[in-house]
Amino acid sequence: MSSESLWSRTRRAAFAEIAEVAMELFLEKGFEATTIDDIAAAAGISRRSFFRYFGTKEDVVLGNLAGEGARAAAALAERPDDEPLWTALLNVVALIDEAPGERERLLKISEMMYGTPSLRARSLEKHLQWQADLLPEVKRRLPADPGDGLADLRAAAVVAGAIACLDAAGETWTRQKGAVPLRELLKVAFDSIGHAVG
Amino acid sequence: MSSESLWSRTRRAAFAEIAEVAMELFLEKGFEATTIDDIAAAAGISRRSFFRYFGTKEDVVLGNLAGEGARAAAALAERPDDEPLWTALLNVVALIDEAPGERERLLKISEMMYGTPSLRARSLEKHLQWQADLLPEVKRRLPADPGDGLADLRAAAVVAGAIACLDAAGETWTRQKGAVPLRELLKVAFDSIGHAVG
DNA sequence: TGTCTAATTGACACTCAGTGCCAGACGGTC
DNA sequence: GACCGTCTGGCACTGAGTGTCAATTAGACA
């Protein structure tokens, strides 16, 4: 007796299999050149069923990024309260590390993402979600609201700045084909803003 | 004899007229509920002709933002060289001011933009373009490259941070229905990052 | 004025993403 | 076996965006 029902187990298995088949096609023929029909045929399901697993074609590639914001927020909450906010944020985003064996594959996916407008757009929308997820904890760590009702804006600006660094570092990492570890690039990006405003 | 050929003048006139008709429909029935056929019918042109003026439906709303990046870059280049970079960037984005008579309309457009996923996504893509446009001038103003080849990343992080502030301020301005002038919100956003990293 | 030429246009057909609907298949339960 | 909820495939549909082509239009030039 599993903690998970058989229904959801088979569903998750199908989910993973469709995603894998689709990613293979994407990496082989390119994202835009691969149609939903191609994926459905390769996965042995109907066109209609594909959309029962993934809302959009982009979700196949970016679906796993959906929960990252909440995870990052949890990680931030566990940083010591006396750690400077900017440092804490750097430490949190730096948790996103290159999975050792997956580097080559991750690089190809990243190149595809930065090179495909619709994918890039979706990833930017994910950033907005991360921003919303991180907002409460960042607001909590910010100096007390002076009473002008702009605490949300202050927190949003800081989070957005951090995510902007993540994005810039990620793009550089991809363009340089992973030559420099992402962690170092993140530090450089965070420090740049630190120096520019200082 | 005009400096502009008659061809392009009539074309620009048609362009403006289609945009105006379309915007009216958008504000009346909503962006997503308005189809290209609606616009074409209202403007007295064919569906096909619409796409000769605008590449996408989103371009009708965001098309005028296309050149903002280049304008901002020019404005930044004219700021004194000894002005701190972060201050200079604030002064540049603060040029985007609410056109006095257009406040009500701009507010509605902004609400539509923040409330429509496809429009929001496109606007974020414009941000990337602005970032690319501003990059060279920001790179020029940054301390000399220490030789690690990461000058682009440093500049990108700073620009992205500034644009993130613009975005956060814009969203707050919209959500508060323009209660606080955008300029003030921008200053708050820029200062927040300044304090967070300091 | 008339003719040549190039840009513009509308119409048609097409691809592709995404959605609504419905009837049937399948697995688990009693 | 009958019952029930879920998943599935098939079908039709909307709506965005593109390629093509013949017809039209307006400017240029003689």
Short mmCIF file of C-alpha atoms (C1' of nucleotides) in Angstrom, two decimals:
data_model
loop_
_atom_site.label_atom_id
_atom_site.label_comp_id
_atom_site.label_asym_id
_atom_site.label_seq_id
_atom_site.Cartn_x
_atom_site.Cartn_y
_atom_site.Cartn_z
CA MET A 1 0.00 0.00 0.00
CA SER A 2 1.61 3.18 -1.19
CA SER A 3 0.98 6.58 0.30
CA GLU A 4 0.05 7.66 -3.20
CA SER A 5 -2.98 6.34 -5.01
CA LEU A 6 -2.45 4.22 -8.08
CA TRP A 7 -4.28 6.78 -10.12
CA SER A 8 -1.85 9.55 -9.36
CA ARG A 9 1.14 7.24 -9.62
CA THR A 10 0.32 6.17 -13.17
CA ARG A 11 -0.52 9.73 -13.99
CA ARG A 12 2.85 10.95 -12.76
CA ALA A 13 4.59 8.21 -14.71
CA ALA A 14 2.74 9.19 -17.89
CA PHE A 15 3.55 12.82 -17.17
CA ALA A 16 7.26 12.11 -16.91
CA GLU A 17 7.27 9.93 -20.01
CA ILE A 18 5.52 12.49 -22.17
CA ALA A 19 7.90 15.17 -20.97
CA GLU A 20 10.91 13.04 -21.77
CA VAL A 21 9.70 12.13 -25.25
CA ALA A 22 8.86 15.77 -25.93
CA MET A 23 12.22 17.06 -24.71
CA GLU A 24 13.98 14.62 -26.99
CA LEU A 25 12.05 15.95 -29.96
CA PHE A 26 12.71 19.55 -28.92
CA LEU A 27 16.44 18.97 -28.65
CA GLU A 28 16.46 17.11 -31.94
CA LYS A 29 14.35 19.33 -34.21
CA GLY A 30 14.01 22.48 -32.16
CA PHE A 31 11.15 23.73 -30.04
CA GLU A 32 9.19 25.65 -32.62
CA ALA A 33 9.60 23.03 -35.32
CA THR A 34 8.10 20.39 -33.04
CA THR A 35 4.31 20.35 -33.09
CA ILE A 36 1.98 18.97 -30.46
CA ASP A 37 0.99 16.32 -32.99
CA ASP A 38 4.62 15.22 -33.22
CA ILE A 39 4.81 14.86 -29.45
CA ALA A 40 1.48 13.07 -29.17
CA ALA A 41 2.42 10.63 -31.92
CA ALA A 42 5.84 9.93 -30.39
CA ALA A 43 4.33 9.44 -26.93
CA GLY A 44 1.53 7.27 -28.24
CA ILE A 45 -1.26 9.46 -26.96
CA SER A 46 -3.83 11.66 -28.59
CA ARG A 47 -3.34 15.33 -29.24
CA ARG A 48 -6.17 16.00 -26.82
CA SER A 49 -4.55 14.03 -24.02
CA PHE A 50 -1.34 16.00 -24.29
CA PHE A 51 -3.24 19.07 -23.18
CA ARG A 52 -4.57 17.16 -20.20
CA TYR A 53 -1.02 16.83 -18.92
CA PHE A 54 0.46 20.13 -20.07
CA GLY A 55 -1.44 23.35 -20.42
CA THR A 56 0.89 24.65 -23.11
CA LYS A 57 3.82 23.43 -25.15
CA GLU A 58 6.08 25.70 -23.13
CA ASP A 59 5.06 23.98 -19.90
CA VAL A 60 6.85 20.83 -21.00
CA VAL A 61 10.13 22.70 -20.79
CA LEU A 62 9.40 25.10 -17.95
CA GLY A 63 6.89 23.19 -15.86
CA ASN A 64 9.48 22.12 -13.34
CA LEU A 65 10.28 25.75 -12.60
CA ALA A 66 6.79 26.36 -11.25
CA GLY A 67 7.55 25.43 -7.67
CA GLU A 68 10.99 27.02 -7.47
CA GLY A 69 9.64 30.27 -6.11
CA ALA A 70 8.04 28.61 -3.10
CA ARG A 71 11.19 26.58 -2.49
CA ALA A 72 13.31 29.71 -2.65
CA ALA A 73 10.99 31.45 -0.21
CA ALA A 74 11.33 28.56 2.22
CA ALA A 75 15.10 28.66 1.86
CA LEU A 76 15.14 32.39 2.50
CA ALA A 77 13.05 31.95 5.65
CA GLU A 78 15.71 29.62 6.98
CA ARG A 79 18.55 32.08 6.54
CA PRO A 80 19.58 33.73 9.81
CA ASP A 81 17.68 36.91 10.55
CA ASP A 82 20.83 38.95 11.04
CA GLU A 83 22.20 38.09 7.61
CA PRO A 84 22.03 41.13 5.31
CA LEU A 85 19.11 40.79 2.92
CA TRP A 86 21.13 41.06 -0.25
CA THR A 87 23.56 38.39 0.98
CA ALA A 88 20.71 36.14 2.01
CA LEU A 89 19.13 36.45 -1.42
CA LEU A 90 22.41 35.62 -3.11
CA ASN A 91 22.76 32.54 -0.92
CA VAL A 92 19.25 31.47 -1.77
CA VAL A 93 19.49 31.78 -5.54
CA ALA A 94 22.94 30.22 -5.42
CA LEU A 95 21.22 27.01 -4.31
CA ILE A 96 20.23 26.58 -7.92
CA ASP A 97 23.28 24.64 -8.87
CA GLU A 98 24.19 22.75 -11.95
CA ALA A 99 23.29 19.12 -11.45
CA PRO A 100 26.65 17.42 -12.07
CA GLY A 101 25.63 14.81 -14.63
CA GLU A 102 23.06 16.99 -16.31
CA ARG A 103 25.30 19.89 -17.29
CA GLU A 104 25.40 19.15 -20.99
CA ARG A 105 21.67 18.63 -21.18
CA LEU A 106 20.88 21.70 -19.07
CA LEU A 107 23.08 23.76 -21.33
CA LYS A 108 21.16 22.66 -24.41
CA ILE A 109 17.84 23.37 -22.75
CA SER A 110 19.04 26.81 -21.68
CA GLU A 111 20.23 27.62 -25.17
CA MET A 112 16.86 26.58 -26.50
CA MET A 113 15.11 28.74 -23.92
CA TYR A 114 17.14 31.87 -24.57
CA GLY A 115 16.83 31.33 -28.30
CA THR A 116 13.09 30.76 -28.45
CA PRO A 117 10.96 33.87 -27.89
CA SER A 118 7.87 32.09 -26.62
CA LEU A 119 9.92 30.07 -24.14
CA ARG A 120 11.82 33.12 -23.03
CA ALA A 121 8.57 34.96 -22.46
CA ARG A 122 7.20 32.13 -20.35
CA SER A 123 10.33 31.97 -18.27
CA LEU A 124 10.03 35.67 -17.55
CA GLU A 125 6.49 35.05 -16.36
CA LYS A 126 7.87 32.42 -14.00
CA HIS A 127 10.18 35.09 -12.65
CA LEU A 128 7.14 37.15 -11.76
CA GLN A 129 5.75 34.19 -9.87
CA TRP A 130 9.01 33.74 -7.98
CA GLN A 131 8.91 37.41 -7.17
CA ALA A 132 5.44 37.07 -5.71
CA ASP A 133 6.48 33.99 -3.75
CA LEU A 134 9.51 35.70 -2.23
CA LEU A 135 7.78 38.98 -1.51
CA PRO A 136 6.37 38.26 1.98
CA GLU A 137 9.63 37.02 3.45
CA VAL A 138 11.61 39.88 1.94
CA LYS A 139 9.08 42.37 3.25
CA ARG A 140 9.47 40.86 6.70
CA ARG A 141 13.24 41.38 6.53
CA LEU A 142 13.05 44.95 5.34
CA PRO A 143 13.16 47.91 7.78
CA ALA A 144 9.79 48.80 9.22
CA ASP A 145 7.30 50.42 6.87
CA PRO A 146 7.56 54.21 7.37
CA GLY A 147 3.81 54.27 7.02
CA ASP A 148 3.55 55.37 3.42
CA GLY A 149 2.05 52.06 2.33
CA LEU A 150 4.88 51.38 -0.06
CA ALA A 151 6.37 48.39 1.75
CA ASP A 152 5.27 46.08 -1.05
CA LEU A 153 6.99 48.23 -3.64
CA ARG A 154 10.22 48.29 -1.63
CA ALA A 155 10.21 44.53 -1.27
CA ALA A 156 9.22 44.02 -4.90
CA ALA A 157 12.08 46.19 -6.12
CA VAL A 158 14.65 44.27 -4.08
CA VAL A 159 13.34 40.86 -5.11
CA ALA A 160 13.07 41.88 -8.75
CA GLY A 161 16.65 43.15 -8.60
CA ALA A 162 17.84 39.82 -7.25
CA ILE A 163 15.96 37.86 -9.86
CA ALA A 164 17.30 40.17 -12.54
CA CYS A 165 20.79 39.17 -11.37
CA LEU A 166 19.82 35.52 -11.56
CA ASP A 167 18.59 36.04 -15.08
CA ALA A 168 21.66 37.93 -16.21
CA ALA A 169 23.95 35.31 -14.67
CA GLY A 170 21.97 32.50 -16.25
CA GLU A 171 22.18 34.06 -19.66
CA THR A 172 25.92 34.60 -19.34
CA TRP A 173 26.38 31.04 -18.14
CA THR A 174 24.52 29.80 -21.18
CA ARG A 175 26.26 32.05 -23.67
CA GLN A 176 29.64 30.98 -22.32
CA LYS A 177 28.52 27.35 -22.49
CA GLY A 178 28.99 26.83 -18.79
CA ALA A 179 32.65 27.83 -18.83
CA VAL A 180 32.30 29.72 -15.54
CA PRO A 181 30.27 28.15 -12.71
CA LEU A 182 26.87 29.76 -12.26
CA ARG A 183 27.63 30.43 -8.61
CA GLU A 184 30.52 32.71 -9.50
CA LEU A 185 28.50 34.55 -12.09
CA LEU A 186 25.77 35.12 -9.54
CA LYS A 187 28.25 36.62 -7.13
CA VAL A 188 29.59 38.93 -9.81
CA ALA A 189 26.08 40.05 -10.76
CA PHE A 190 25.00 40.69 -7.16
CA ASP A 191 28.21 42.54 -6.43
CA SER A 192 27.84 44.70 -9.54
CA ILE A 193 24.57 46.09 -8.32
CA GLY A 194 26.12 46.52 -4.91
CA HIS A 195 28.93 48.62 -6.35
CA ALA A 196 26.73 50.57 -8.73
CA VAL A 197 24.42 51.80 -6.02
CA GLY A 198 27.12 52.26 -3.39
CA MET B 1 7.54 69.03 -50.60
CA SER B 2 7.78 67.02 -47.44
CA SER B 3 10.94 65.31 -46.25
CA GLU B 4 8.88 62.16 -46.03
CA SER B 5 7.50 60.43 -49.08
CA LEU B 6 3.79 60.42 -49.52
CA TRP B 7 3.82 56.66 -49.43
CA SER B 8 5.13 56.47 -45.94
CA ARG B 9 2.98 59.35 -44.77
CA THR B 10 -0.25 57.67 -45.76
CA ARG B 11 1.06 54.48 -44.33
CA ARG B 12 1.75 56.14 -41.00
CA ALA B 13 -1.69 57.68 -41.03
CA ALA B 14 -3.31 54.31 -41.62
CA PHE B 15 -1.11 52.83 -38.93
CA ALA B 16 -2.27 55.38 -36.38
CA GLU B 17 -5.89 55.01 -37.34
CA ILE B 18 -5.89 51.24 -37.03
CA ALA B 19 -4.18 51.50 -33.67
CA GLU B 20 -6.73 53.98 -32.42
CA VAL B 21 -9.71 51.92 -33.54
CA ALA B 22 -8.16 48.81 -32.01
CA MET B 23 -7.40 50.49 -28.70
CA GLU B 24 -10.98 51.64 -28.47
CA LEU B 25 -12.19 48.08 -28.91
CA PHE B 26 -9.66 46.79 -26.39
CA LEU B 27 -10.74 49.28 -23.75
CA GLU B 28 -14.38 48.58 -24.48
CA LYS B 29 -14.51 44.77 -24.62
CA GLY B 30 -11.12 43.78 -23.28
CA PHE B 31 -7.98 42.71 -25.07
CA GLU B 32 -8.56 38.98 -25.27
CA ALA B 33 -12.22 39.30 -26.17
CA THR B 34 -11.33 41.45 -29.17
CA THR B 35 -10.38 39.43 -32.23
CA ILE B 36 -8.35 40.57 -35.20
CA ASP B 37 -11.50 40.24 -37.26
CA ASP B 38 -13.22 42.72 -34.97
CA ILE B 39 -10.40 45.19 -35.43
CA ALA B 40 -10.21 44.70 -39.18
CA ALA B 41 -13.96 45.17 -39.55
CA ALA B 42 -13.97 48.29 -37.38
CA ALA B 43 -11.03 49.76 -39.25
CA GLY B 44 -12.47 48.90 -42.65
CA ILE B 45 -9.54 46.77 -43.73
CA SER B 46 -9.02 43.11 -44.33
CA ARG B 47 -7.78 40.71 -41.73
CA ARG B 48 -4.67 40.18 -43.82
CA SER B 49 -3.91 43.88 -44.00
CA PHE B 50 -3.98 44.18 -40.24
CA PHE B 51 -0.97 41.88 -40.08
CA ARG B 52 0.84 44.07 -42.59
CA TYR B 53 0.75 46.91 -40.09
CA PHE B 54 1.11 44.97 -36.84
CA GLY B 55 2.99 41.74 -36.45
CA THR B 56 0.87 40.65 -33.52
CA LYS B 57 -2.20 41.81 -31.66
CA GLU B 58 0.02 42.75 -28.73
CA ASP B 59 2.02 45.13 -30.91
CA VAL B 60 -1.00 47.41 -31.20
CA VAL B 61 -0.74 48.09 -27.49
CA LEU B 62 3.02 47.86 -26.98
CA GLY B 63 4.36 48.93 -30.36
CA ASN B 64 5.12 52.43 -29.19
CA LEU B 65 7.42 51.03 -26.50
CA ALA B 66 9.74 49.58 -29.12
CA GLY B 67 11.95 52.63 -29.46
CA GLU B 68 12.00 53.60 -25.78
CA GLY B 69 15.19 51.65 -25.15
CA ALA B 70 17.16 53.58 -27.73
CA ARG B 71 15.74 56.87 -26.45
CA ALA B 72 16.70 55.95 -22.90
CA ALA B 73 20.20 55.05 -24.04
CA ALA B 74 20.54 58.44 -25.71
CA ALA B 75 19.30 60.16 -22.57
CA LEU B 76 21.77 58.24 -20.46
CA ALA B 77 24.62 59.22 -22.74
CA GLU B 78 23.78 62.87 -22.10
CA ARG B 79 23.94 62.58 -18.33
CA PRO B 80 27.18 64.01 -16.91
CA ASP B 81 29.96 61.46 -16.69
CA ASP B 82 30.59 62.13 -13.01
CA GLU B 83 27.00 61.40 -12.03
CA PRO B 84 26.80 58.10 -10.14
CA LEU B 85 25.47 55.38 -12.42
CA TRP B 86 22.51 54.45 -10.27
CA THR B 87 21.44 58.09 -10.01
CA ALA B 88 21.86 58.57 -13.72
CA LEU B 89 19.68 55.55 -14.43
CA LEU B 90 17.00 56.83 -12.09
CA ASN B 91 17.04 60.19 -13.83
CA VAL B 92 16.74 58.50 -17.19
CA VAL B 93 13.79 56.25 -16.39
CA ALA B 94 12.14 59.13 -14.54
CA LEU B 95 11.81 60.85 -17.91
CA ILE B 96 8.96 58.48 -18.58
CA ASP B 97 6.34 60.72 -17.14
CA GLU B 98 2.62 60.60 -17.17
CA ALA B 99 1.37 62.69 -20.04
CA PRO B 100 -0.92 65.17 -18.25
CA GLY B 101 -4.10 64.75 -20.27
CA GLU B 102 -3.61 61.08 -20.91
CA ARG B 103 -3.48 59.89 -17.29
CA GLU B 104 -6.89 58.25 -17.26
CA ARG B 105 -6.28 56.49 -20.53
CA LEU B 106 -2.77 55.41 -19.61
CA LEU B 107 -4.12 53.97 -16.40
CA LYS B 108 -6.65 51.86 -18.24
CA ILE B 109 -4.04 50.63 -20.68
CA SER B 110 -1.71 49.75 -17.82
CA GLU B 111 -4.43 47.86 -16.01
CA MET B 112 -5.15 45.97 -19.19
CA MET B 113 -1.48 45.18 -19.63
CA TYR B 114 -0.90 43.93 -16.10
CA GLY B 115 -4.12 41.94 -16.25
CA THR B 116 -3.52 40.23 -19.58
CA PRO B 117 -0.87 37.49 -19.54
CA SER B 118 0.05 37.70 -23.21
CA LEU B 119 0.44 41.47 -23.00
CA ARG B 120 2.44 41.24 -19.81
CA ALA B 121 4.74 38.71 -21.41
CA ARG B 122 5.32 40.95 -24.40
CA SER B 123 6.07 43.91 -22.19
CA LEU B 124 8.70 41.87 -20.37
CA GLU B 125 10.27 41.08 -23.71
CA LYS B 126 10.42 44.80 -24.42
CA HIS B 127 12.29 45.16 -21.14
CA LEU B 128 14.92 42.79 -22.50
CA GLN B 129 15.25 44.99 -25.56
CA TRP B 130 15.67 48.10 -23.43
CA GLN B 131 18.29 46.25 -21.45
CA ALA B 132 20.22 45.45 -24.61
CA ASP B 133 19.88 49.06 -25.79
CA LEU B 134 21.21 50.48 -22.54
CA LEU B 135 23.99 47.96 -22.10
CA PRO B 136 26.79 49.68 -24.06
CA GLU B 137 26.45 53.02 -22.32
CA VAL B 138 26.22 51.41 -18.88
CA LYS B 139 29.25 49.30 -19.62
CA ARG B 140 31.13 52.45 -20.57
CA ARG B 141 30.26 54.02 -17.23
CA LEU B 142 31.25 51.03 -15.16
CA PRO B 143 34.75 50.67 -13.63
CA ALA B 144 37.27 49.14 -16.02
CA ASP B 145 36.90 45.47 -16.80
CA PRO B 146 39.25 43.56 -14.46
CA GLY B 147 39.98 41.32 -17.39
CA ASP B 148 37.74 38.43 -16.53
CA GLY B 149 35.51 39.02 -19.54
CA LEU B 150 32.46 39.57 -17.38
CA ALA B 151 31.95 43.26 -18.14
CA ASP B 152 28.77 42.49 -20.05
CA LEU B 153 27.35 40.58 -17.12
CA ARG B 154 28.14 43.41 -14.70
CA ALA B 155 26.44 45.94 -16.93
CA ALA B 156 23.52 43.63 -17.62
CA ALA B 157 22.90 43.09 -13.92
CA VAL B 158 22.85 46.81 -13.20
CA VAL B 159 20.56 47.63 -16.11
CA ALA B 160 18.26 44.74 -15.32
CA GLY B 161 18.08 45.93 -11.73
CA ALA B 162 17.10 49.41 -12.84
CA ILE B 163 14.45 48.11 -15.21
CA ALA B 164 13.16 45.84 -12.47
CA CYS B 165 12.64 48.97 -10.39
CA LEU B 166 10.81 50.61 -13.26
CA ASP B 167 8.59 47.60 -13.56
CA ALA B 168 7.84 47.39 -9.86
CA ALA B 169 7.10 51.10 -9.71
CA GLY B 170 4.87 50.89 -12.76
CA GLU B 171 2.89 48.06 -11.30
CA THR B 172 2.43 49.89 -8.01
CA TRP B 173 1.40 53.04 -9.84
CA THR B 174 -1.20 51.08 -11.73
CA ARG B 175 -2.50 49.15 -8.75
CA GLN B 176 -2.89 52.37 -6.80
CA LYS B 177 -4.62 53.92 -9.80
CA GLY B 178 -2.04 56.64 -10.10
CA ALA B 179 -2.52 57.94 -6.57
CA VAL B 180 1.23 58.49 -6.14
CA PRO B 181 3.22 60.04 -9.00
CA LEU B 182 5.34 57.49 -10.85
CA ARG B 183 8.42 59.59 -10.27
CA GLU B 184 8.14 59.20 -6.50
CA LEU B 185 7.56 55.49 -6.78
CA LEU B 186 10.64 55.18 -8.94
CA LYS B 187 12.74 56.95 -6.34
CA VAL B 188 11.43 54.67 -3.61
CA ALA B 189 12.19 51.58 -5.69
CA PHE B 190 15.71 52.70 -6.60
CA ASP B 191 16.42 53.67 -2.99
CA SER B 192 15.17 50.33 -1.70
CA ILE B 193 17.75 48.46 -3.66
CA GLY B 194 20.31 50.98 -2.56
CA HIS B 195 19.53 50.34 1.09
CA ALA B 196 19.22 46.58 0.72
CA VAL B 197 22.68 46.18 -0.75
CA GLY B 198 24.32 48.85 1.36
"C1'" DT C 1 -2.92 62.84 -70.50
"C1'" DG C 2 -1.33 58.27 -70.82
"C1'" DT C 3 1.77 54.62 -69.58
"C1'" DC C 4 4.94 52.13 -66.75
"C1'" DT C 5 6.15 50.47 -62.25
"C1'" DA C 6 6.23 49.43 -57.53
"C1'" DA C 7 3.77 49.24 -53.34
"C1'" DT C 8 -0.58 47.96 -51.29
"C1'" DT C 9 -4.52 45.36 -50.87
"C1'" DG C 10 -8.06 41.62 -50.29
"C1'" DA C 11 -9.15 36.98 -50.78
"C1'" DC C 12 -8.24 32.27 -50.14
"C1'" DA C 13 -6.08 28.48 -48.14
"C1'" DC C 14 -3.25 26.77 -44.79
"C1'" DT C 15 -0.71 25.54 -40.19
"C1'" DC C 16 -0.75 25.32 -35.45
"C1'" DA C 17 -2.06 26.14 -30.50
"C1'" DG C 18 -5.61 25.62 -27.47
"C1'" DT C 19 -10.67 24.55 -25.83
"C1'" DG C 20 -15.38 22.38 -25.38
"C1'" DC C 21 -17.95 18.46 -25.77
"C1'" DC C 22 -19.25 13.70 -25.72
"C1'" DA C 23 -19.28 8.90 -25.89
"C1'" DG C 24 -16.61 4.99 -24.63
"C1'" DA C 25 -12.95 2.50 -22.06
"C1'" DC C 26 -10.78 1.46 -17.80
"C1'" DG C 27 -9.87 0.64 -12.91
"C1'" DG C 28 -11.47 0.25 -8.21
"C1'" DT C 29 -15.48 -0.73 -5.02
"C1'" DC C 30 -19.38 -2.97 -3.15
"C1'" DG D 1 -21.78 -8.64 -11.91
"C1'" DA D 2 -23.39 -3.65 -11.36
"C1'" DC D 3 -21.93 0.96 -10.06
"C1'" DC D 4 -19.00 5.07 -10.17
"C1'" DG D 5 -15.53 8.33 -11.05
"C1'" DT D 6 -11.65 9.19 -14.00
"C1'" DC D 7 -9.10 9.10 -18.08
"C1'" DT D 8 -9.09 8.87 -23.03
"C1'" DG D 9 -9.71 9.68 -28.00
"C1'" DG D 10 -12.15 11.81 -31.57
"C1'" DC D 11 -14.43 15.62 -33.43
"C1'" DA D 12 -15.43 20.24 -34.24
"C1'" DC D 13 -14.38 24.76 -33.35
"C1'" DT D 14 -12.02 29.44 -32.49
"C1'" DG D 15 -8.35 32.45 -33.16
"C1'" DA D 16 -3.57 33.87 -34.28
"C1'" DG D 17 -0.39 34.11 -37.72
"C1'" DT D 18 1.71 33.06 -42.64
"C1'" DG D 19 2.23 32.24 -47.83
"C1'" DT D 20 0.58 33.19 -52.19
"C1'" DC D 21 -1.47 35.53 -55.99
"C1'" DA D 22 -4.16 38.34 -58.76
"C1'" DA D 23 -6.27 42.90 -58.73
"C1'" DT D 24 -5.89 47.60 -57.53
"C1'" DT D 25 -3.86 51.98 -56.62
"C1'" DA D 26 -0.90 55.88 -56.64
"C1'" DG D 27 3.41 57.92 -57.76
"C1'" DA D 28 6.89 58.87 -61.55
"C1'" DC D 29 7.99 60.04 -65.99
"C1'" DA D 30 7.42 61.31 -70.70
#
